Amino acid sequence: MSVPLVKVETRGRVGLLTLDRPKALNALSNEIIDELAAALRAFDADDNIGAIVLTGSEKAFAAGADIGAMKDWTFQDVYSQDYLGHNWESLKRIRKPIIAAVAGYALGGGCELAMSCDFIIAAENARFGQPEIKLGVIPGYGGTQRLPRAVGKAKAMDLVLTARMMDAAEAERAGLVSRVVPLDRVLDEALEAAAVIASMSLSSVMMAKECINRAYEASLDEGMLFERRNFHALFATEDQKEGMSAFIEKRKPDFKHR
Ligand code: HXC
């Protein structure tokens, strides 16, 4: 049996996935993405999991797609397997929140993988970049799409066209990451945030994620309507009764995720 490339653990209601291909700085081969997608789908289907953390090593979240594997591929090879269109795309269908805990390099597909998570908590040593242009290609999993939405056109053009890396402080200023913490805190910070999320009512968490993501796809009017209808729908849950009663009764809510 081959060695797992993704470590799968649980911490209470939090699922923890660790990219574990340290010798290649977690270069993202098809095999590692297949494993990651399968693990994410399993957590998504597990009623005992309320949020997921995805992390790498202290040196690299992931240094990009696997250049060694791609080097000799032809157009026909990548087109016929619809490279990046299959399992990579399945990541965005995960309905529970995924926090990326990023330390070290998040480059190319690694930066794109972090951006496909719901938010990024970065260690002070994190470096983000889209260096594909140096390899004679361009980003292939959202670097030209999610990056400008996150940091604006000017910085996205700068990063994608020059291949320069930005550090964690610049990434936070630009809005790519939600928090920057010392390296020895990054995983705990992400696990704690995930535990907070996992303590909320799962339906409201999933609907909130869906609504925020809709902001990228819909007009303001359509997005507002989508949000309002989801808000209405939550009044059908037991957790809404519990959450509001607990506030009035000055106690902590005991959500049953129903
Ligand atoms: C395959 C990789 C790799 C990658 C690093 N390695 N990145 N292997 N694919 N993307 C391997 C190295 O070959 C080396 O293997 C080992 O990991 C350690 O890397 P070093 O380069 O020796 O480390 P260091 O000098 O510390 O430099 C770190 C680095 C550099 C700056 C991150 O490795 C680097 O520039 N990597 C490539 C980054 C990149 O171009 N990413 C974009 C890929 S294209 P050995 O066997 O020699 O020890 C891409 C397309 C996106 O992502 C499409 C959508 C997914």
PDB file of C-alpha atoms and ligand atoms in Angstrom:
ATOM      1  CA  MET A   1       0.000   0.000   0.000  1.00  0.00           C
ATOM      2  CA  SER A   2       1.279   3.481  -0.791  1.00  0.00           C
ATOM      3  CA  VAL A   3       2.100   5.937   2.018  1.00  0.00           C
ATOM      4  CA  PRO A   4      -0.735   8.420   2.726  1.00  0.00           C
ATOM      5  CA  LEU A   5       0.005  11.947   1.489  1.00  0.00           C
ATOM      6  CA  VAL A   6      -2.657  13.584   3.636  1.00  0.00           C
ATOM      7  CA  LYS A   7      -2.844  13.021   7.385  1.00  0.00           C
ATOM      8  CA  VAL A   8      -6.435  12.805   8.600  1.00  0.00           C
ATOM      9  CA  GLU A   9      -7.290  13.574  12.251  1.00  0.00           C
ATOM     10  CA  THR A  10     -10.211  14.854  14.277  1.00  0.00           C
ATOM     11  CA  ARG A  11     -10.197  17.229  17.248  1.00  0.00           C
ATOM     12  CA  GLY A  12     -13.687  17.106  18.695  1.00  0.00           C
ATOM     13  CA  ARG A  13     -16.026  18.425  15.979  1.00  0.00           C
ATOM     14  CA  VAL A  14     -13.102  19.720  13.904  1.00  0.00           C
ATOM     15  CA  GLY A  15     -11.561  17.724  11.060  1.00  0.00           C
ATOM     16  CA  LEU A  16      -7.834  18.336  10.591  1.00  0.00           C
ATOM     17  CA  LEU A  17      -6.110  17.551   7.298  1.00  0.00           C
ATOM     18  CA  THR A  18      -2.333  17.890   6.973  1.00  0.00           C
ATOM     19  CA  LEU A  19      -0.600  17.769   3.594  1.00  0.00           C
ATOM     20  CA  ASP A  20       2.254  15.375   4.225  1.00  0.00           C
ATOM     21  CA  ARG A  21       4.744  15.260   1.375  1.00  0.00           C
ATOM     22  CA  PRO A  22       7.536  17.168   3.109  1.00  0.00           C
ATOM     23  CA  LYS A  23      10.442  16.210   0.829  1.00  0.00           C
ATOM     24  CA  ALA A  24       8.738  17.936  -2.111  1.00  0.00           C
ATOM     25  CA  LEU A  25       7.402  20.850  -0.018  1.00  0.00           C
ATOM     26  CA  ASN A  26       3.920  19.367  -0.401  1.00  0.00           C
ATOM     27  CA  ALA A  27       3.978  19.674  -4.197  1.00  0.00           C
ATOM     28  CA  LEU A  28       0.438  18.927  -5.296  1.00  0.00           C
ATOM     29  CA  SER A  29       0.410  15.802  -7.428  1.00  0.00           C
ATOM     30  CA  ASN A  30      -2.838  14.296  -8.703  1.00  0.00           C
ATOM     31  CA  GLU A  31      -2.471  11.648  -5.991  1.00  0.00           C
ATOM     32  CA  ILE A  32      -2.325  14.164  -3.121  1.00  0.00           C
ATOM     33  CA  ILE A  33      -5.310  16.091  -4.526  1.00  0.00           C
ATOM     34  CA  ASP A  34      -7.279  12.840  -4.921  1.00  0.00           C
ATOM     35  CA  GLU A  35      -6.574  11.981  -1.276  1.00  0.00           C
ATOM     36  CA  LEU A  36      -7.409  15.479  -0.117  1.00  0.00           C
ATOM     37  CA  ALA A  37     -10.690  15.524  -2.043  1.00  0.00           C
ATOM     38  CA  ALA A  38     -11.683  12.123  -0.630  1.00  0.00           C
ATOM     39  CA  ALA A  39     -10.870  13.193   2.948  1.00  0.00           C
ATOM     40  CA  LEU A  40     -12.786  16.446   2.548  1.00  0.00           C
ATOM     41  CA  ARG A  41     -15.821  14.632   1.159  1.00  0.00           C
ATOM     42  CA  ALA A  42     -15.721  12.196   4.100  1.00  0.00           C
ATOM     43  CA  PHE A  43     -15.659  15.069   6.634  1.00  0.00           C
ATOM     44  CA  ASP A  44     -18.427  16.842   4.720  1.00  0.00           C
ATOM     45  CA  ALA A  45     -20.611  13.747   5.045  1.00  0.00           C
ATOM     46  CA  ASP A  46     -19.796  13.181   8.746  1.00  0.00           C
ATOM     47  CA  ASP A  47     -22.462  14.553  11.125  1.00  0.00           C
ATOM     48  CA  ASN A  48     -19.872  14.766  13.896  1.00  0.00           C
ATOM     49  CA  ILE A  49     -17.735  17.296  12.011  1.00  0.00           C
ATOM     50  CA  GLY A  50     -18.671  20.984  11.946  1.00  0.00           C
ATOM     51  CA  ALA A  51     -15.566  22.619  10.437  1.00  0.00           C
ATOM     52  CA  ILE A  52     -12.314  21.612   8.767  1.00  0.00           C
ATOM     53  CA  VAL A  53      -8.718  22.880   9.015  1.00  0.00           C
ATOM     54  CA  LEU A  54      -6.277  22.294   6.162  1.00  0.00           C
ATOM     55  CA  THR A  55      -2.589  22.782   6.849  1.00  0.00           C
ATOM     56  CA  GLY A  56       0.882  21.824   5.626  1.00  0.00           C
ATOM     57  CA  SER A  57       4.301  21.928   7.276  1.00  0.00           C
ATOM     58  CA  GLU A  58       6.171  24.792   8.935  1.00  0.00           C
ATOM     59  CA  LYS A  59       8.233  25.247   5.764  1.00  0.00           C
ATOM     60  CA  ALA A  60       5.499  24.875   3.163  1.00  0.00           C
ATOM     61  CA  PHE A  61       1.745  24.841   3.014  1.00  0.00           C
ATOM     62  CA  ALA A  62       2.327  23.729  -0.582  1.00  0.00           C
ATOM     63  CA  ALA A  63       4.927  24.897  -3.114  1.00  0.00           C
ATOM     64  CA  GLY A  64       2.579  24.406  -6.046  1.00  0.00           C
ATOM     65  CA  ALA A  65       1.485  21.784  -8.477  1.00  0.00           C
ATOM     66  CA  ASP A  66       4.013  19.013  -9.028  1.00  0.00           C
ATOM     67  CA  ILE A  67       6.415  20.399 -11.626  1.00  0.00           C
ATOM     68  CA  GLY A  68       8.178  17.054 -12.005  1.00  0.00           C
ATOM     69  CA  ALA A  69       4.913  15.355 -12.940  1.00  0.00           C
ATOM     70  CA  MET A  70       3.827  18.156 -15.311  1.00  0.00           C
ATOM     71  CA  LYS A  71       7.163  18.669 -17.062  1.00  0.00           C
ATOM     72  CA  ASP A  72       6.650  16.279 -19.971  1.00  0.00           C
ATOM     73  CA  TRP A  73       2.881  16.523 -20.330  1.00  0.00           C
ATOM     74  CA  THR A  74       1.568  17.599 -23.717  1.00  0.00           C
ATOM     75  CA  PHE A  75      -1.511  19.657 -24.478  1.00  0.00           C
ATOM     76  CA  GLN A  76      -3.313  16.401 -25.253  1.00  0.00           C
ATOM     77  CA  ASP A  77      -2.341  14.964 -21.837  1.00  0.00           C
ATOM     78  CA  VAL A  78      -3.653  17.898 -19.818  1.00  0.00           C
ATOM     79  CA  TYR A  79      -6.692  18.470 -22.026  1.00  0.00           C
ATOM     80  CA  SER A  80      -7.825  14.866 -22.141  1.00  0.00           C
ATOM     81  CA  GLN A  81      -7.598  14.428 -18.341  1.00  0.00           C
ATOM     82  CA  ASP A  82      -9.073  17.952 -17.925  1.00  0.00           C
ATOM     83  CA  TYR A  83      -6.180  18.611 -15.542  1.00  0.00           C
ATOM     84  CA  LEU A  84      -7.399  20.699 -12.537  1.00  0.00           C
ATOM     85  CA  GLY A  85     -10.993  20.414 -13.700  1.00  0.00           C
ATOM     86  CA  HIS A  86     -11.821  17.184 -11.930  1.00  0.00           C
ATOM     87  CA  ASN A  87     -10.748  16.631  -8.321  1.00  0.00           C
ATOM     88  CA  TRP A  88      -9.431  20.164  -7.814  1.00  0.00           C
ATOM     89  CA  GLU A  89     -12.841  21.524  -8.774  1.00  0.00           C
ATOM     90  CA  SER A  90     -14.558  19.068  -6.420  1.00  0.00           C
ATOM     91  CA  LEU A  91     -12.924  20.919  -3.484  1.00  0.00           C
ATOM     92  CA  LYS A  92     -15.237  23.857  -3.965  1.00  0.00           C
ATOM     93  CA  ARG A  93     -18.294  21.657  -3.527  1.00  0.00           C
ATOM     94  CA  ILE A  94     -17.446  21.039   0.155  1.00  0.00           C
ATOM     95  CA  ARG A  95     -20.253  22.671   2.131  1.00  0.00           C
ATOM     96  CA  LYS A  96     -18.669  22.855   5.585  1.00  0.00           C
ATOM     97  CA  PRO A  97     -16.201  25.671   6.261  1.00  0.00           C
ATOM     98  CA  ILE A  98     -12.534  25.010   5.566  1.00  0.00           C
ATOM     99  CA  ILE A  99      -9.854  27.163   7.200  1.00  0.00           C
ATOM    100  CA  ALA A 100      -6.375  27.129   5.656  1.00  0.00           C
ATOM    101  CA  ALA A 101      -3.620  27.366   8.292  1.00  0.00           C
ATOM    102  CA  VAL A 102      -0.697  28.528   6.153  1.00  0.00           C
ATOM    103  CA  ALA A 103       2.949  28.511   7.220  1.00  0.00           C
ATOM    104  CA  GLY A 104       5.877  28.873   4.826  1.00  0.00           C
ATOM    105  CA  TYR A 105       5.412  28.731   1.081  1.00  0.00           C
ATOM    106  CA  ALA A 106       1.978  28.877  -0.512  1.00  0.00           C
ATOM    107  CA  LEU A 107       2.960  29.158  -4.147  1.00  0.00           C
ATOM    108  CA  GLY A 108       1.185  28.506  -7.431  1.00  0.00           C
ATOM    109  CA  GLY A 109      -1.346  25.744  -6.859  1.00  0.00           C
ATOM    110  CA  GLY A 110      -0.543  26.010  -3.129  1.00  0.00           C
ATOM    111  CA  CYS A 111      -1.676  29.624  -3.029  1.00  0.00           C
ATOM    112  CA  GLU A 112      -4.692  28.681  -5.140  1.00  0.00           C
ATOM    113  CA  LEU A 113      -5.535  25.801  -2.809  1.00  0.00           C
ATOM    114  CA  ALA A 114      -5.367  28.162   0.193  1.00  0.00           C
ATOM    115  CA  MET A 115      -7.588  30.656  -1.648  1.00  0.00           C
ATOM    116  CA  SER A 116     -10.134  27.940  -2.385  1.00  0.00           C
ATOM    117  CA  CYS A 117     -10.561  27.492   1.370  1.00  0.00           C
ATOM    118  CA  ASP A 118     -13.053  29.769   3.115  1.00  0.00           C
ATOM    119  CA  PHE A 119     -10.448  31.849   4.892  1.00  0.00           C
ATOM    120  CA  ILE A 120      -6.732  31.828   5.551  1.00  0.00           C
ATOM    121  CA  ILE A 121      -4.938  32.188   8.867  1.00  0.00           C
ATOM    122  CA  ALA A 122      -1.256  32.802   8.164  1.00  0.00           C
ATOM    123  CA  ALA A 123       1.907  32.349  10.172  1.00  0.00           C
ATOM    124  CA  GLU A 124       4.383  35.231  10.172  1.00  0.00           C
ATOM    125  CA  ASN A 125       6.682  33.199   7.892  1.00  0.00           C
ATOM    126  CA  ALA A 126       4.021  32.606   5.220  1.00  0.00           C
ATOM    127  CA  ARG A 127       4.916  33.570   1.647  1.00  0.00           C
ATOM    128  CA  PHE A 128       2.239  33.766  -1.042  1.00  0.00           C
ATOM    129  CA  GLY A 129       2.826  33.895  -4.764  1.00  0.00           C
ATOM    130  CA  GLN A 130       1.826  32.786  -8.243  1.00  0.00           C
ATOM    131  CA  PRO A 131       5.202  32.057  -9.864  1.00  0.00           C
ATOM    132  CA  GLU A 132       3.827  29.986 -12.787  1.00  0.00           C
ATOM    133  CA  ILE A 133       4.940  32.609 -15.311  1.00  0.00           C
ATOM    134  CA  LYS A 134       8.548  31.665 -14.550  1.00  0.00           C
ATOM    135  CA  LEU A 135       7.717  28.134 -15.771  1.00  0.00           C
ATOM    136  CA  GLY A 136       6.235  29.343 -19.039  1.00  0.00           C
ATOM    137  CA  VAL A 137       2.636  28.817 -17.947  1.00  0.00           C
ATOM    138  CA  ILE A 138      -0.032  30.725 -16.016  1.00  0.00           C
ATOM    139  CA  PRO A 139      -2.017  29.911 -12.866  1.00  0.00           C
ATOM    140  CA  GLY A 140      -4.527  27.143 -13.534  1.00  0.00           C
ATOM    141  CA  TYR A 141      -6.723  26.903 -10.447  1.00  0.00           C
ATOM    142  CA  GLY A 142      -7.982  30.395  -9.767  1.00  0.00           C
ATOM    143  CA  GLY A 143      -4.824  32.497  -9.480  1.00  0.00           C
ATOM    144  CA  THR A 144      -6.074  34.860 -12.167  1.00  0.00           C
ATOM    145  CA  GLN A 145      -9.638  34.767 -10.798  1.00  0.00           C
ATOM    146  CA  ARG A 146      -9.705  34.423  -7.010  1.00  0.00           C
ATOM    147  CA  LEU A 147      -6.548  36.477  -6.432  1.00  0.00           C
ATOM    148  CA  PRO A 148      -7.870  39.703  -8.060  1.00  0.00           C
ATOM    149  CA  ARG A 149     -11.153  39.266  -6.195  1.00  0.00           C
ATOM    150  CA  ALA A 150      -9.184  38.990  -2.934  1.00  0.00           C
ATOM    151  CA  VAL A 151      -6.451  41.599  -3.385  1.00  0.00           C
ATOM    152  CA  GLY A 152      -7.618  43.757  -6.313  1.00  0.00           C
ATOM    153  CA  LYS A 153      -6.393  43.981  -9.891  1.00  0.00           C
ATOM    154  CA  ALA A 154      -3.185  45.957  -9.298  1.00  0.00           C
ATOM    155  CA  LYS A 155      -1.662  43.576  -6.788  1.00  0.00           C
ATOM    156  CA  ALA A 156      -2.896  40.486  -8.650  1.00  0.00           C
ATOM    157  CA  MET A 157      -1.301  41.710 -11.893  1.00  0.00           C
ATOM    158  CA  ASP A 158       1.919  42.526 -10.015  1.00  0.00           C
ATOM    159  CA  LEU A 159       2.099  39.085  -8.386  1.00  0.00           C
ATOM    160  CA  VAL A 160       1.081  37.013 -11.410  1.00  0.00           C
ATOM    161  CA  LEU A 161       3.182  38.914 -13.978  1.00  0.00           C
ATOM    162  CA  THR A 162       6.375  39.355 -11.925  1.00  0.00           C
ATOM    163  CA  ALA A 163       6.120  36.073  -9.953  1.00  0.00           C
ATOM    164  CA  ARG A 164       7.217  37.881  -6.790  1.00  0.00           C
ATOM    165  CA  MET A 165       6.148  36.528  -3.410  1.00  0.00           C
ATOM    166  CA  MET A 166       4.339  38.553  -0.776  1.00  0.00           C
ATOM    167  CA  ASP A 167       4.882  38.036   2.916  1.00  0.00           C
ATOM    168  CA  ALA A 168       2.183  37.508   5.513  1.00  0.00           C
ATOM    169  CA  ALA A 169       1.998  41.179   6.533  1.00  0.00           C
ATOM    170  CA  GLU A 170       1.428  42.288   2.932  1.00  0.00           C
ATOM    171  CA  ALA A 171      -1.089  39.491   2.414  1.00  0.00           C
ATOM    172  CA  GLU A 172      -3.031  40.651   5.463  1.00  0.00           C
ATOM    173  CA  ARG A 173      -2.970  44.307   4.345  1.00  0.00           C
ATOM    174  CA  ALA A 174      -4.194  43.225   0.923  1.00  0.00           C
ATOM    175  CA  GLY A 175      -7.080  41.204   2.362  1.00  0.00           C
ATOM    176  CA  LEU A 176      -5.870  37.764   1.297  1.00  0.00           C
ATOM    177  CA  VAL A 177      -5.602  36.456   4.856  1.00  0.00           C
ATOM    178  CA  SER A 178      -7.847  37.086   7.821  1.00  0.00           C
ATOM    179  CA  ARG A 179      -5.220  36.930  10.597  1.00  0.00           C
ATOM    180  CA  VAL A 180      -1.439  36.687  10.967  1.00  0.00           C
ATOM    181  CA  VAL A 181      -0.036  34.965  14.049  1.00  0.00           C
ATOM    182  CA  PRO A 182       3.377  33.673  15.191  1.00  0.00           C
ATOM    183  CA  LEU A 183       4.413  30.403  13.562  1.00  0.00           C
ATOM    184  CA  ASP A 184       4.010  28.377  16.743  1.00  0.00           C
ATOM    185  CA  ARG A 185       0.413  29.616  17.075  1.00  0.00           C
ATOM    186  CA  VAL A 186      -0.899  29.174  13.545  1.00  0.00           C
ATOM    187  CA  LEU A 187      -2.341  25.688  13.812  1.00  0.00           C
ATOM    188  CA  ASP A 188      -3.856  26.279  17.273  1.00  0.00           C
ATOM    189  CA  GLU A 189      -5.330  29.583  16.116  1.00  0.00           C
ATOM    190  CA  ALA A 190      -6.990  27.819  13.158  1.00  0.00           C
ATOM    191  CA  LEU A 191      -8.161  24.887  15.307  1.00  0.00           C
ATOM    192  CA  GLU A 192      -9.623  27.288  17.875  1.00  0.00           C
ATOM    193  CA  ALA A 193     -11.447  29.263  15.176  1.00  0.00           C
ATOM    194  CA  ALA A 194     -12.727  25.999  13.694  1.00  0.00           C
ATOM    195  CA  ALA A 195     -13.898  24.825  17.134  1.00  0.00           C
ATOM    196  CA  VAL A 196     -15.847  28.077  17.574  1.00  0.00           C
ATOM    197  CA  ILE A 197     -17.458  27.595  14.156  1.00  0.00           C
ATOM    198  CA  ALA A 198     -18.185  23.935  14.886  1.00  0.00           C
ATOM    199  CA  SER A 199     -19.987  24.940  18.093  1.00  0.00           C
ATOM    200  CA  MET A 200     -22.514  26.989  16.096  1.00  0.00           C
ATOM    201  CA  SER A 201     -25.608  25.528  14.486  1.00  0.00           C
ATOM    202  CA  LEU A 202     -24.379  23.624  11.433  1.00  0.00           C
ATOM    203  CA  SER A 203     -27.259  24.765   9.199  1.00  0.00           C
ATOM    204  CA  SER A 204     -26.593  28.429   9.876  1.00  0.00           C
ATOM    205  CA  VAL A 205     -22.839  27.900   9.351  1.00  0.00           C
ATOM    206  CA  MET A 206     -23.381  26.182   5.998  1.00  0.00           C
ATOM    207  CA  MET A 207     -25.940  28.734   4.859  1.00  0.00           C
ATOM    208  CA  ALA A 208     -23.666  31.622   5.843  1.00  0.00           C
ATOM    209  CA  LYS A 209     -20.851  30.075   3.775  1.00  0.00           C
ATOM    210  CA  GLU A 210     -23.183  29.560   0.819  1.00  0.00           C
ATOM    211  CA  CYS A 211     -24.452  33.133   1.026  1.00  0.00           C
ATOM    212  CA  ILE A 212     -20.986  34.714   1.202  1.00  0.00           C
ATOM    213  CA  ASN A 213     -19.846  32.611  -1.750  1.00  0.00           C
ATOM    214  CA  ARG A 214     -22.950  33.742  -3.652  1.00  0.00           C
ATOM    215  CA  ALA A 215     -21.660  37.310  -3.329  1.00  0.00           C
ATOM    216  CA  TYR A 216     -19.005  36.367  -5.902  1.00  0.00           C
ATOM    217  CA  GLU A 217     -21.450  34.896  -8.388  1.00  0.00           C
ATOM    218  CA  ALA A 218     -24.585  37.016  -8.228  1.00  0.00           C
ATOM    219  CA  SER A 219     -25.706  40.633  -8.578  1.00  0.00           C
ATOM    220  CA  LEU A 220     -26.278  42.500  -5.304  1.00  0.00           C
ATOM    221  CA  ASP A 221     -30.076  42.157  -5.663  1.00  0.00           C
ATOM    222  CA  GLU A 222     -29.899  38.404  -6.335  1.00  0.00           C
ATOM    223  CA  GLY A 223     -27.392  37.911  -3.526  1.00  0.00           C
ATOM    224  CA  MET A 224     -29.554  39.875  -1.082  1.00  0.00           C
ATOM    225  CA  LEU A 225     -32.591  37.778  -2.010  1.00  0.00           C
ATOM    226  CA  PHE A 226     -30.598  34.547  -1.664  1.00  0.00           C
ATOM    227  CA  GLU A 227     -29.445  35.688   1.781  1.00  0.00           C
ATOM    228  CA  ARG A 228     -32.951  36.723   2.871  1.00  0.00           C
ATOM    229  CA  ARG A 229     -34.530  33.402   1.823  1.00  0.00           C
ATOM    230  CA  ASN A 230     -31.809  31.460   3.681  1.00  0.00           C
ATOM    231  CA  PHE A 231     -32.367  33.693   6.710  1.00  0.00           C
ATOM    232  CA  HIS A 232     -36.089  32.850   6.516  1.00  0.00           C
ATOM    233  CA  ALA A 233     -35.332  29.133   6.159  1.00  0.00           C
ATOM    234  CA  LEU A 234     -33.351  29.064   9.402  1.00  0.00           C
ATOM    235  CA  PHE A 235     -36.569  29.837  11.313  1.00  0.00           C
ATOM    236  CA  ALA A 236     -37.560  26.246  10.470  1.00  0.00           C
ATOM    237  CA  THR A 237     -34.700  24.858  12.594  1.00  0.00           C
ATOM    238  CA  GLU A 238     -34.724  23.847  16.256  1.00  0.00           C
ATOM    239  CA  ASP A 239     -31.372  25.574  16.622  1.00  0.00           C
ATOM    240  CA  GLN A 240     -32.909  28.988  15.856  1.00  0.00           C
ATOM    241  CA  LYS A 241     -35.396  28.483  18.724  1.00  0.00           C
ATOM    242  CA  GLU A 242     -32.584  27.314  20.993  1.00  0.00           C
ATOM    243  CA  GLY A 243     -30.192  30.135  20.028  1.00  0.00           C
ATOM    244  CA  MET A 244     -32.712  32.913  20.569  1.00  0.00           C
ATOM    245  CA  SER A 245     -34.201  31.348  23.738  1.00  0.00           C
ATOM    246  CA  ALA A 246     -30.714  30.941  25.213  1.00  0.00           C
ATOM    247  CA  PHE A 247     -29.986  34.627  24.628  1.00  0.00           C
ATOM    248  CA  ILE A 248     -33.213  35.707  26.340  1.00  0.00           C
ATOM    249  CA  GLU A 249     -32.615  33.258  29.205  1.00  0.00           C
ATOM    250  CA  LYS A 250     -28.993  34.491  29.551  1.00  0.00           C
ATOM    251  CA  ARG A 251     -27.432  31.046  29.057  1.00  0.00           C
ATOM    252  CA  LYS A 252     -25.201  29.377  26.465  1.00  0.00           C
ATOM    253  CA  PRO A 253     -27.069  27.755  23.563  1.00  0.00           C
ATOM    254  CA  ASP A 254     -26.995  23.986  23.250  1.00  0.00           C
ATOM    255  CA  PHE A 255     -27.224  23.470  19.515  1.00  0.00           C
ATOM    256  CA  LYS A 256     -28.352  20.068  18.242  1.00  0.00           C
ATOM    257  CA  HIS A 257     -27.511  20.867  14.597  1.00  0.00           C
ATOM    258  CA  ARG A 258     -31.140  20.377  13.621  1.00  0.00           C
TER     259      ARG A 258
HETATM  260  C1  HXC B   1       7.771  19.556  -7.489  1.00  0.00           C
HETATM  261  C2  HXC B   1       8.970  20.685  -5.890  1.00  0.00           C
HETATM  262  C3  HXC B   1       8.120  21.818  -6.025  1.00  0.00           C
HETATM  263  C4  HXC B   1       7.045  21.734  -6.965  1.00  0.00           C
HETATM  264  C5  HXC B   1       9.612  22.252  -4.529  1.00  0.00           C
HETATM  265  N1  HXC B   1       9.858  21.007  -4.949  1.00  0.00           N
HETATM  266  N2  HXC B   1       8.555  22.772  -5.163  1.00  0.00           N
HETATM  267  N3  HXC B   1       8.792  19.582  -6.610  1.00  0.00           N
HETATM  268  N4  HXC B   1       6.941  20.586  -7.670  1.00  0.00           N
HETATM  269  N5  HXC B   1       6.173  22.729  -7.147  1.00  0.00           N
HETATM  270  C6  HXC B   1      10.933  20.118  -4.503  1.00  0.00           C
HETATM  271  C7  HXC B   1      12.282  20.530  -5.032  1.00  0.00           C
HETATM  272  O1  HXC B   1      12.474  20.062  -6.344  1.00  0.00           O
HETATM  273  C8  HXC B   1      13.222  19.894  -4.037  1.00  0.00           C
HETATM  274  O2  HXC B   1      13.328  18.517  -4.350  1.00  0.00           O
HETATM  275  C9  HXC B   1      12.441  20.009  -2.727  1.00  0.00           C
HETATM  276  O3  HXC B   1      11.064  20.190  -3.092  1.00  0.00           O
HETATM  277  C10 HXC B   1      12.877  21.201  -1.904  1.00  0.00           C
HETATM  278  O4  HXC B   1      12.821  22.347  -2.707  1.00  0.00           O
HETATM  279  P1  HXC B   1      14.066  23.363  -2.875  1.00  0.00           P
HETATM  280  O5  HXC B   1      13.828  24.139  -4.111  1.00  0.00           O
HETATM  281  O6  HXC B   1      15.347  22.645  -2.760  1.00  0.00           O
HETATM  282  O7  HXC B   1      13.856  24.290  -1.572  1.00  0.00           O
HETATM  283  P2  HXC B   1      14.238  25.816  -1.382  1.00  0.00           P
HETATM  284  O8  HXC B   1      15.589  26.106  -1.968  1.00  0.00           O
HETATM  285  O9  HXC B   1      14.014  26.087   0.061  1.00  0.00           O
HETATM  286  O10 HXC B   1      13.167  26.643  -2.249  1.00  0.00           O
HETATM  287  C11 HXC B   1      11.800  26.597  -1.908  1.00  0.00           C
HETATM  288  C12 HXC B   1      10.931  27.157  -3.085  1.00  0.00           C
HETATM  289  C13 HXC B   1      11.295  26.413  -4.379  1.00  0.00           C
HETATM  290  C14 HXC B   1      11.203  28.663  -3.252  1.00  0.00           C
HETATM  291  C15 HXC B   1       9.490  26.962  -2.700  1.00  0.00           C
HETATM  292  O11 HXC B   1      11.215  24.999  -4.128  1.00  0.00           O
HETATM  293  C16 HXC B   1      10.377  26.729  -5.533  1.00  0.00           C
HETATM  294  O12 HXC B   1      10.510  27.777  -6.172  1.00  0.00           O
HETATM  295  N6  HXC B   1       9.488  25.791  -5.883  1.00  0.00           N
HETATM  296  C17 HXC B   1       8.639  25.891  -7.032  1.00  0.00           C
HETATM  297  C18 HXC B   1       7.552  26.882  -6.796  1.00  0.00           C
HETATM  298  C19 HXC B   1       6.653  27.017  -8.024  1.00  0.00           C
HETATM  299  O13 HXC B   1       7.131  27.352  -9.121  1.00  0.00           O
HETATM  300  N7  HXC B   1       5.369  26.717  -7.869  1.00  0.00           N
HETATM  301  C20 HXC B   1       4.422  26.767  -8.941  1.00  0.00           C
HETATM  302  C21 HXC B   1       4.309  25.415  -9.573  1.00  0.00           C
HETATM  303  S1  HXC B   1       3.296  25.445 -10.989  1.00  0.00           S
HETATM  304  P3  HXC B   1      14.751  17.756  -4.275  1.00  0.00           P
HETATM  305  O14 HXC B   1      14.403  16.368  -4.744  1.00  0.00           O
HETATM  306  O15 HXC B   1      15.686  18.509  -5.155  1.00  0.00           O
HETATM  307  O16 HXC B   1      15.120  17.822  -2.806  1.00  0.00           O
HETATM  308  C22 HXC B   1       1.750  25.418 -10.385  1.00  0.00           C
HETATM  309  C23 HXC B   1       0.661  25.385 -11.439  1.00  0.00           C
HETATM  310  C24 HXC B   1      -0.625  25.727 -10.806  1.00  0.00           C
HETATM  311  O17 HXC B   1       1.510  25.409  -9.223  1.00  0.00           O
HETATM  312  C25 HXC B   1      -1.713  25.115 -11.543  1.00  0.00           C
HETATM  313  C26 HXC B   1      -2.850  24.895 -10.626  1.00  0.00           C
HETATM  314  C27 HXC B   1      -2.627  23.858  -9.591  1.00  0.00           C
END
